[in-house]
Short mmCIF file of C-alpha atoms in Angstrom, two decimals:
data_model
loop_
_atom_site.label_atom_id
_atom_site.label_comp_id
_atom_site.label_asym_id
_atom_site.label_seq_id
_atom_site.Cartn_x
_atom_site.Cartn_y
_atom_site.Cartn_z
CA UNK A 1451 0.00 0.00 0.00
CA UNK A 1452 2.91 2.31 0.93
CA UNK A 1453 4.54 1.42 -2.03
CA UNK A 1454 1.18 2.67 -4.31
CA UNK A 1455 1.04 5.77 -2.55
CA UNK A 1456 4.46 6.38 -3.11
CA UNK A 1457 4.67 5.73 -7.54
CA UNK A 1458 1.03 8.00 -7.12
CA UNK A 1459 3.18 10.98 -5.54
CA UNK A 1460 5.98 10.25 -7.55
CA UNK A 1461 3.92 10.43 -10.80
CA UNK A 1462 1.92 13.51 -9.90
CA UNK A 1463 5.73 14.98 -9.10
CA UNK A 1464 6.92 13.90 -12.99
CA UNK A 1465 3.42 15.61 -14.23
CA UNK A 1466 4.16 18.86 -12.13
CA UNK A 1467 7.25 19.32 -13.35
CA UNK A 1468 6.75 18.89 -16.93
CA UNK A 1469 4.24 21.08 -16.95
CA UNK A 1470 5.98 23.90 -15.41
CA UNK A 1471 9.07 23.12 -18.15
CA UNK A 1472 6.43 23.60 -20.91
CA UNK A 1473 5.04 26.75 -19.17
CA UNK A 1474 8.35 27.92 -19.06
CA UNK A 1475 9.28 27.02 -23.04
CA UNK A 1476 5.82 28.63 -23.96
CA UNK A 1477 6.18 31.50 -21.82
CA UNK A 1478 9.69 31.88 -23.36
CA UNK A 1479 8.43 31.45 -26.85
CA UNK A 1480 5.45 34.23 -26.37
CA UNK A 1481 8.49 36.53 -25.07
CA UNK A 1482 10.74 35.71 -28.09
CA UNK A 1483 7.16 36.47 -30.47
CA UNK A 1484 6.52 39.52 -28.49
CA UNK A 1485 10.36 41.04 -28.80
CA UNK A 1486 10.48 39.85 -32.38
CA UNK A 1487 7.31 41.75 -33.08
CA UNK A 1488 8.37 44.65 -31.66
CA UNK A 1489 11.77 44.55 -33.19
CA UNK A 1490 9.32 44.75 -36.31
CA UNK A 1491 7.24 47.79 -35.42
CA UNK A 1492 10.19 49.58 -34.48
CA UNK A 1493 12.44 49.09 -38.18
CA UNK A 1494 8.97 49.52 -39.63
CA UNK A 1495 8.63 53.20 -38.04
CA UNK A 1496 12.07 53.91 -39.10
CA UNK A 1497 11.52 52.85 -42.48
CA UNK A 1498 8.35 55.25 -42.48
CA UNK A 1499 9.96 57.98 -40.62
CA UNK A 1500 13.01 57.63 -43.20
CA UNK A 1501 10.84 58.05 -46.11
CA UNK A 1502 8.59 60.87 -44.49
CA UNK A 1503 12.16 62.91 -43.78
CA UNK A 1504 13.44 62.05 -47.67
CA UNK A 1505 10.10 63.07 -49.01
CA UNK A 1506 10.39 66.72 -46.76
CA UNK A 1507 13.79 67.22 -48.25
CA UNK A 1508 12.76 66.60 -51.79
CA UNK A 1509 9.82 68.93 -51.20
CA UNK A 1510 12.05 71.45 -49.31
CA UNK A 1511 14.63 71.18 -52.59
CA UNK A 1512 11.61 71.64 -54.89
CA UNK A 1513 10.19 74.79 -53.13
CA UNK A 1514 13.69 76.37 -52.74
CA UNK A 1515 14.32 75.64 -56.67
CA UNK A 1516 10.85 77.08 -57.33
CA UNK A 1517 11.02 80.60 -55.20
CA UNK A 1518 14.83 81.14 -56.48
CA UNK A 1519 14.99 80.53 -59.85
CA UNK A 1520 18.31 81.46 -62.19
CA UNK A 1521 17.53 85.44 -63.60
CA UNK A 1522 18.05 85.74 -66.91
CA UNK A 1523 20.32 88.53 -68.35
CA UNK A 1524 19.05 91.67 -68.58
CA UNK A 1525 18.32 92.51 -72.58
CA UNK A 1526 19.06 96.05 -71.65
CA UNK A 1527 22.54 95.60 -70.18
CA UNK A 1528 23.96 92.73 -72.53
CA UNK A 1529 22.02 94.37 -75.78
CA UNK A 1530 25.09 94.85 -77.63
CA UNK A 1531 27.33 91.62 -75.75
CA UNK A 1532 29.08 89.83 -78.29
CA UNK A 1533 28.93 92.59 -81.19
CA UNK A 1534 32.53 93.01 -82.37
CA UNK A 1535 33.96 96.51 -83.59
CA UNK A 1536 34.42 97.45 -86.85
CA UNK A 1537 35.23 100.79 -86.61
CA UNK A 1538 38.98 101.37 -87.51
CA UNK A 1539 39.87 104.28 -85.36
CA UNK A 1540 43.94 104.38 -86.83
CA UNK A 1541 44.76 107.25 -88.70
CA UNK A 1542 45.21 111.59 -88.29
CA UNK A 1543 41.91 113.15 -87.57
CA UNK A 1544 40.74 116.72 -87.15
CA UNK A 1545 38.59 117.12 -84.50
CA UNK A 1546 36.10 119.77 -83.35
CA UNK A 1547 33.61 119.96 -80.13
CA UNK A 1548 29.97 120.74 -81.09
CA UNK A 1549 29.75 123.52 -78.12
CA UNK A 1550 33.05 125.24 -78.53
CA UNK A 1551 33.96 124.99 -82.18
CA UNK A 1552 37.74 124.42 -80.48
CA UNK A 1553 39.54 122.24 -82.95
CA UNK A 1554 42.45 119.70 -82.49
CA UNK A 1555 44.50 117.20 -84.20
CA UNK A 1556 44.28 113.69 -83.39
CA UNK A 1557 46.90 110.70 -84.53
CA UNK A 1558 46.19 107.43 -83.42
CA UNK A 1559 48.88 105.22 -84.18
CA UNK A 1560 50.07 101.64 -82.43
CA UNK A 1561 48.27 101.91 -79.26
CA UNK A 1562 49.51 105.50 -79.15
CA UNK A 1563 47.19 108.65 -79.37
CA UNK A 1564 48.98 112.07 -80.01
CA UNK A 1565 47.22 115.38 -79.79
CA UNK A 1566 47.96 118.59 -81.72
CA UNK A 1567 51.53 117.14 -81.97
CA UNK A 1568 52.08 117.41 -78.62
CA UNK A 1569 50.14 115.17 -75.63
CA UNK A 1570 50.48 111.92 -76.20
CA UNK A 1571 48.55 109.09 -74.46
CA UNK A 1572 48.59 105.44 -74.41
CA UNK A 1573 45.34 103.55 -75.64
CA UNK A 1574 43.25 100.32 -76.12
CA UNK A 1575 40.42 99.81 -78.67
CA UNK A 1576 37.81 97.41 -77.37
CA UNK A 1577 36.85 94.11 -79.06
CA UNK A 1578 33.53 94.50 -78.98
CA UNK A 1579 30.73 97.39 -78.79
CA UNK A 1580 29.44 98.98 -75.12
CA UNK A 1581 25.09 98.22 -75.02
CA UNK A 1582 25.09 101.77 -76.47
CA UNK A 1583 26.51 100.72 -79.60
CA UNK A 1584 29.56 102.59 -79.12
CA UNK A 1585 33.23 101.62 -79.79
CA UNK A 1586 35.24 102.09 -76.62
CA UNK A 1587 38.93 103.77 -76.51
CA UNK A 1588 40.80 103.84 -73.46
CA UNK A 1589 42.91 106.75 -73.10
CA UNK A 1590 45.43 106.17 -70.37
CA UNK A 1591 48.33 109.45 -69.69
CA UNK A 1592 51.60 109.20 -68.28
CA UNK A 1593 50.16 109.11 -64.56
CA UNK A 1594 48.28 105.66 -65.31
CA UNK A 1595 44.82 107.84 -65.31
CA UNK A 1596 42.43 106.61 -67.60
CA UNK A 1597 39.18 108.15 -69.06
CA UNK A 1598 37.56 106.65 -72.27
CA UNK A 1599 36.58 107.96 -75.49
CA UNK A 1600 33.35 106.77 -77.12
CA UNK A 1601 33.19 106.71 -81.04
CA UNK A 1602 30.40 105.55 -83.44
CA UNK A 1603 30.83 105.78 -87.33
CA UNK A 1604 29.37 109.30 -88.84
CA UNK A 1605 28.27 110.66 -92.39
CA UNK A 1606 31.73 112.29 -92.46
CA UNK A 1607 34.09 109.97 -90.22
CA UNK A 1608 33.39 109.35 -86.71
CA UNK A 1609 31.76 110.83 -83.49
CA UNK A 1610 32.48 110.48 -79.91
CA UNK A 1611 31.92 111.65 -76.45
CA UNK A 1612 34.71 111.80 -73.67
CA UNK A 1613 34.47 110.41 -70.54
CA UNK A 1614 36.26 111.44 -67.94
CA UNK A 1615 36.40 111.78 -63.57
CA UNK A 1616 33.60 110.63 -61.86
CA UNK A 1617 31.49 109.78 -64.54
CA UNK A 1618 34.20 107.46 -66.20
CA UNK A 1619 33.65 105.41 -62.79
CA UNK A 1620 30.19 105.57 -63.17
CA UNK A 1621 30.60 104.54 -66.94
CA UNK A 1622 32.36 101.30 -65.80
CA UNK A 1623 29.93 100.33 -63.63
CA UNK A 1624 26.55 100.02 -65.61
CA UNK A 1625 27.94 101.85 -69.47
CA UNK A 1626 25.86 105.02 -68.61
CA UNK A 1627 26.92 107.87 -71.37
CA UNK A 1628 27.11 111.21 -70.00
CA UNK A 1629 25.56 114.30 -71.39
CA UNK A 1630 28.89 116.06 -72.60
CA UNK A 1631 29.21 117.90 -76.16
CA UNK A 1632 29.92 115.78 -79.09
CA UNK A 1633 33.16 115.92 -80.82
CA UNK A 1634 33.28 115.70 -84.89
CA UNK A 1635 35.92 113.68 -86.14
CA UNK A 1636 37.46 114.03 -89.96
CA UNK A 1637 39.82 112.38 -91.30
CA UNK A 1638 42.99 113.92 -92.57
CA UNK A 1639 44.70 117.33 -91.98
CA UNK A 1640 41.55 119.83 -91.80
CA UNK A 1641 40.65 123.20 -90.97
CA UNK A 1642 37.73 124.92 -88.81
CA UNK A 1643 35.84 126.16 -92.29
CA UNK A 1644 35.68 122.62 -93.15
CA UNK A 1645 33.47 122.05 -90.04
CA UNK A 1646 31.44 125.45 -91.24
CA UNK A 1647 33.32 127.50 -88.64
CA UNK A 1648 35.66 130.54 -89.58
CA UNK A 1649 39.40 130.09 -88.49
CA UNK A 1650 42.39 132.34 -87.85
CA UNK A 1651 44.56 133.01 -91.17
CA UNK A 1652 47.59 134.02 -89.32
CA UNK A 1653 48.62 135.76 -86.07
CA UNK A 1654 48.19 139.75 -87.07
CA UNK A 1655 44.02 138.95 -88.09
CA UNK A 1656 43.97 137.87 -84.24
CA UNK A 1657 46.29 140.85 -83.06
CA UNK A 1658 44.13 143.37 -85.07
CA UNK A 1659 40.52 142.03 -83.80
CA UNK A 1660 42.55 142.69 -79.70
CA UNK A 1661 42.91 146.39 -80.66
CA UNK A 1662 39.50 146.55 -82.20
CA UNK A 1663 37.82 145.41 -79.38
CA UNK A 1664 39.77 146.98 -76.49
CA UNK A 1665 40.23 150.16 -78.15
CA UNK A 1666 36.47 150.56 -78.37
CA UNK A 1667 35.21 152.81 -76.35
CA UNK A 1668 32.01 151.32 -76.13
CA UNK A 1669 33.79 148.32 -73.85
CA UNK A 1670 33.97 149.44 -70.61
CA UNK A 1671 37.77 147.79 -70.87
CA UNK A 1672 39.06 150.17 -73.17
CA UNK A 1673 39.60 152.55 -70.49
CA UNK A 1674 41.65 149.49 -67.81
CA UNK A 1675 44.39 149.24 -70.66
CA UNK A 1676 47.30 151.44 -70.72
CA UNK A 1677 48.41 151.74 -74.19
CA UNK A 1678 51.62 153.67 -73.80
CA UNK A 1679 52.84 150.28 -72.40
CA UNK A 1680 51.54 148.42 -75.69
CA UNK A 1681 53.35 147.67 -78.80
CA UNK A 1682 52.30 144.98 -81.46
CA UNK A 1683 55.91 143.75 -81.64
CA UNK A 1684 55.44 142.07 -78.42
CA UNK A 1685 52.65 139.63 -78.77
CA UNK A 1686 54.21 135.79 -80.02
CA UNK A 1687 52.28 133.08 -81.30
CA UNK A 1688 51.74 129.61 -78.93
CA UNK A 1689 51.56 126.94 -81.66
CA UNK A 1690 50.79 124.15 -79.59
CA UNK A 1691 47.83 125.85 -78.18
CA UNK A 1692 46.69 127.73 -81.94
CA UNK A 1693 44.80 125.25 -84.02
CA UNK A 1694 42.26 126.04 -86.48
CA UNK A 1695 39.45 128.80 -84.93
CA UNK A 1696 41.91 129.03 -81.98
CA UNK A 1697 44.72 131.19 -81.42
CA UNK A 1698 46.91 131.30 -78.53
CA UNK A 1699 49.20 134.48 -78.27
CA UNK A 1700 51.85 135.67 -75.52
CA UNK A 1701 52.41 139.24 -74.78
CA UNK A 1702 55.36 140.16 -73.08
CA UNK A 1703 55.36 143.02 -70.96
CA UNK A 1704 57.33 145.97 -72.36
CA UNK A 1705 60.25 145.45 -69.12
CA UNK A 1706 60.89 142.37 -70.62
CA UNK A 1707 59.77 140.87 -67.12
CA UNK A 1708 56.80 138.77 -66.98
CA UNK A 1709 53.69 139.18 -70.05
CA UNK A 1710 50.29 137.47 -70.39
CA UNK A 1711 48.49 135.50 -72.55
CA UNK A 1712 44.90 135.82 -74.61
CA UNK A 1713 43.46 132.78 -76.46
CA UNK A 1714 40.70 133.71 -79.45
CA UNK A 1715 37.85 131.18 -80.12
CA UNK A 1716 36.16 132.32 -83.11
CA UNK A 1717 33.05 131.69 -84.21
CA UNK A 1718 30.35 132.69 -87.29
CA UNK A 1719 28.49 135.41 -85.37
CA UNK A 1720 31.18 136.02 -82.08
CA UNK A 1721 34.70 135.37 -80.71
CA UNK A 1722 35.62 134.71 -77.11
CA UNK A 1723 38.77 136.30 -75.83
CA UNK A 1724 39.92 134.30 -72.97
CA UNK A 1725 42.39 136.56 -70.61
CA UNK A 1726 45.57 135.10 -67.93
CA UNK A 1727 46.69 137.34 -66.50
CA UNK A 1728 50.12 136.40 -65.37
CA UNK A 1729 52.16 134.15 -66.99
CA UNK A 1730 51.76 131.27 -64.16
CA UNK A 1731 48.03 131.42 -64.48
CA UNK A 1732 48.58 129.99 -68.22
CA UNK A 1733 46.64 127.20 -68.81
CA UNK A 1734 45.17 126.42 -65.96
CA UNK A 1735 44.17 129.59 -64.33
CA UNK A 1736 42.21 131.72 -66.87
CA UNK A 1737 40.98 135.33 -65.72
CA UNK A 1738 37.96 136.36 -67.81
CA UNK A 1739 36.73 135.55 -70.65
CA UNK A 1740 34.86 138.35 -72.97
CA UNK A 1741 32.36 137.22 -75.65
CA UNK A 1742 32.48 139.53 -78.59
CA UNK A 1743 30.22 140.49 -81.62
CA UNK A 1744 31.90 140.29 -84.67
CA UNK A 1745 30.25 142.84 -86.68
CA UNK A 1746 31.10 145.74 -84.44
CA UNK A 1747 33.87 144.65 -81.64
CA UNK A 1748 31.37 145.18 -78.88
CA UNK A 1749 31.66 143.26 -75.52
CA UNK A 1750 28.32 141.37 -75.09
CA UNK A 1751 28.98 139.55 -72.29
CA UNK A 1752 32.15 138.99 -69.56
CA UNK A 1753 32.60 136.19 -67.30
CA UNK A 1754 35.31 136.69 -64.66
CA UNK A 1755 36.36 133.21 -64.28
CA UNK A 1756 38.94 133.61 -61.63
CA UNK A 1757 36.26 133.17 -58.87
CA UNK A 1758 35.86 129.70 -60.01
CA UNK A 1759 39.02 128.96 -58.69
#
C-alpha cells in the first residue's frame, strides 16, 4: 500500500514538473514572439519615418528651386554683348567739339594717341561694342589715369563723347553715357571752315581784332588798358595751343619781365577772348573771358572766371 502511494506521488511529481518546463518554453516562446514583433514595429517606423524625412527634403529642394529661380540677363545691359567693332579708329583726324567749335588734331597710331603734336597718351580699342553701340577707346596718360573715349561711325568719319572723372567710374559700372558735347571727327589734316566755322589766317588777323575790341570805347575795358605800355611787336604766337578757330598768343610786358596770354575762339556770329593774367596762371588759371560780336567789336557779355578757382 505504501509502495502505491508512493509511484502515485511520484507520478503527480513527474506531471508537475513537466508542466511547469512547458510553461516555461511557452512563456519563453510568447516573449521571443513579443520582442520579435516589436523589433518589427520599431524598423517599420524607421523605415516610415526615413521616407517621411526624404520626401520633406525633396519637397524642401523643390520649393527652394521654385522661389529662387536662375535670372536671366538683362536685354538692356547685354544688348550689344558679343557685337565686335568694326570701326577702324587708326589714322590723323581733325577734330572739333559741337559747343566750342575748339579744334584739335588727333593721330592714333600703335596703341599711341597724339594730340595737336604734342600730348600723347597710351590707348586700347575694345573688341567688342558697349550696349550703347559705341566703340570704346581707353585713353590712359603718363600718370596711369584713364578716361575713355566713345566713337560711333558718322556721315563724315566718326563721333564720340569723352568720358572722364567721376562719370568714367560711373561709366564702368553700368555703361551710362554722360551728357557732354559731341566731338566731330574728320579724317585727314583739316581746318575749322571745313566744319562750317571761320578760323584764324595768321597771327596779325587775331592781333588786329585785340585792338579793335579793347580800343572801343564802347567796352567798358578800353579805359583798364594802358596803351603807352603796348606795342604789337610784343605779342608771339603759342603753336601748340593755336589750331584752327583758336589762337593762342603771348604778350610780353614791355620790361621784358613777366607778359600774359589771350586765347581767341572764333566763331560765325562772335569770338571769345579768354584773358591770364600772369604768366603762371597759363593754362590752368584763366581770368575772364569776354564774348564779342563780330560785326562791331562790342563786348556782349564777360565772365570773370577767376572766382571759379
Amino acid at each position: 500500500m505504501k509502495i502505491k502511494v508512493l509511484s502515485v506521488l511520484m507520478l503527480c511529481g513527474a506531471l508537475l514538473t513537466l508542466t511547469a518546463c512547458n510553461g516555461g518554453e511557452k512563456a519563453s516562446d510568447s516573449q521571443k514572439s513579443k520582442n520579435t514583433s516589436e523589433v518589427q514595429k520599431s524598423k517599420k517606423k524607421k523605415s516610415e519615418s526615413s521616407k517621411k524625412e526624404s520626401a520633406k527634403k525633396e519637397d524642401s529642394s523643390k520649393e527652394s528651386s521654385s522661389a529662387t529661380p536662375t535670372e536671366p540677363k538683362s536685354t538692356e545691359t547685354n544688348v550689344q554683348e558679343g557685337v565686335k567693332n568694326t570701326l577702324t579708329v587708326d589714322g590723323f583726324w581733325t577734330a572739333m567739339g559741337s559747343d566750342d567749335h575748339i579744334t584739335s588734331r588727333w593721330q592714333f597710331f600703335e596703341n599711341t594717341l597724339t594730340i595737336n603734336s604734342r600730348d600723347v597718351y597710351d590707348t586700347k580699342v575694345s573688341e567688342n561694342l558697349d550696349k550703347n553701340g559705341y566703340t570704346v577707346v581707353t585713353i590712359t596718360n603718363k600718370n596711369a589715369e584713364s578716361h575713355a573715349l566713345l566713337v560711333k561711325p558718322s556721315a563724315n568719319g566718326m563721333e564720340g563723347i569723352t568720358v572722364e572723372g567721376a562719370a568714367y567710374q560711373e561709366y564702368l559700372k553700368n555703361e551710362t553715357v554722360p551728357a557732354n558735347q559731341v566731338i566731330e571727327f574728320r579724317k585727314g589734316k583739316l581746318e575749322a571752315d571745313d566744319f562750317g566755322v571761320p578760323s584764324w589766317n595768321n597771327m596779325d588777323e587775331a592781333i588786329d581784332y585785340y585792338e579793335a575790341t579793347f580800343k572801343n570805347q564802347s567796352n567798358e575795358s578800353s579805359e583798364e588798358l594802358i596803351w603807352e605800355n603796348y606795342r604789337r611787336d610784343l605779342w608771339s604766337v603759342v603753336d601748340a595751343e593755336t589750331a584752327g578757330n583758336k589762337m593762342t598768343l603771348h604778350f610780353t610786358n614791355i620790361s621784358g619781365a613777366g607778359g600774359s596770354y589771350a586765347q581767341f575762339i572764333k566763331g560765325n556770329v562772335t569770338t571769345e577772348i579768354i584773358s591770364y593774367d600772369g604768366n603762371a596762371s597759363f593754362p590752368n588759371n584763366p581770368t575772364r573771358k569776354d564774348t564779342v560780336r563780330n560785326s562791331d567789336h562790342v563786348i556782349i557779355n564777360t565772365e570773370d572766371l577767376w572766382k571759379n578757382q
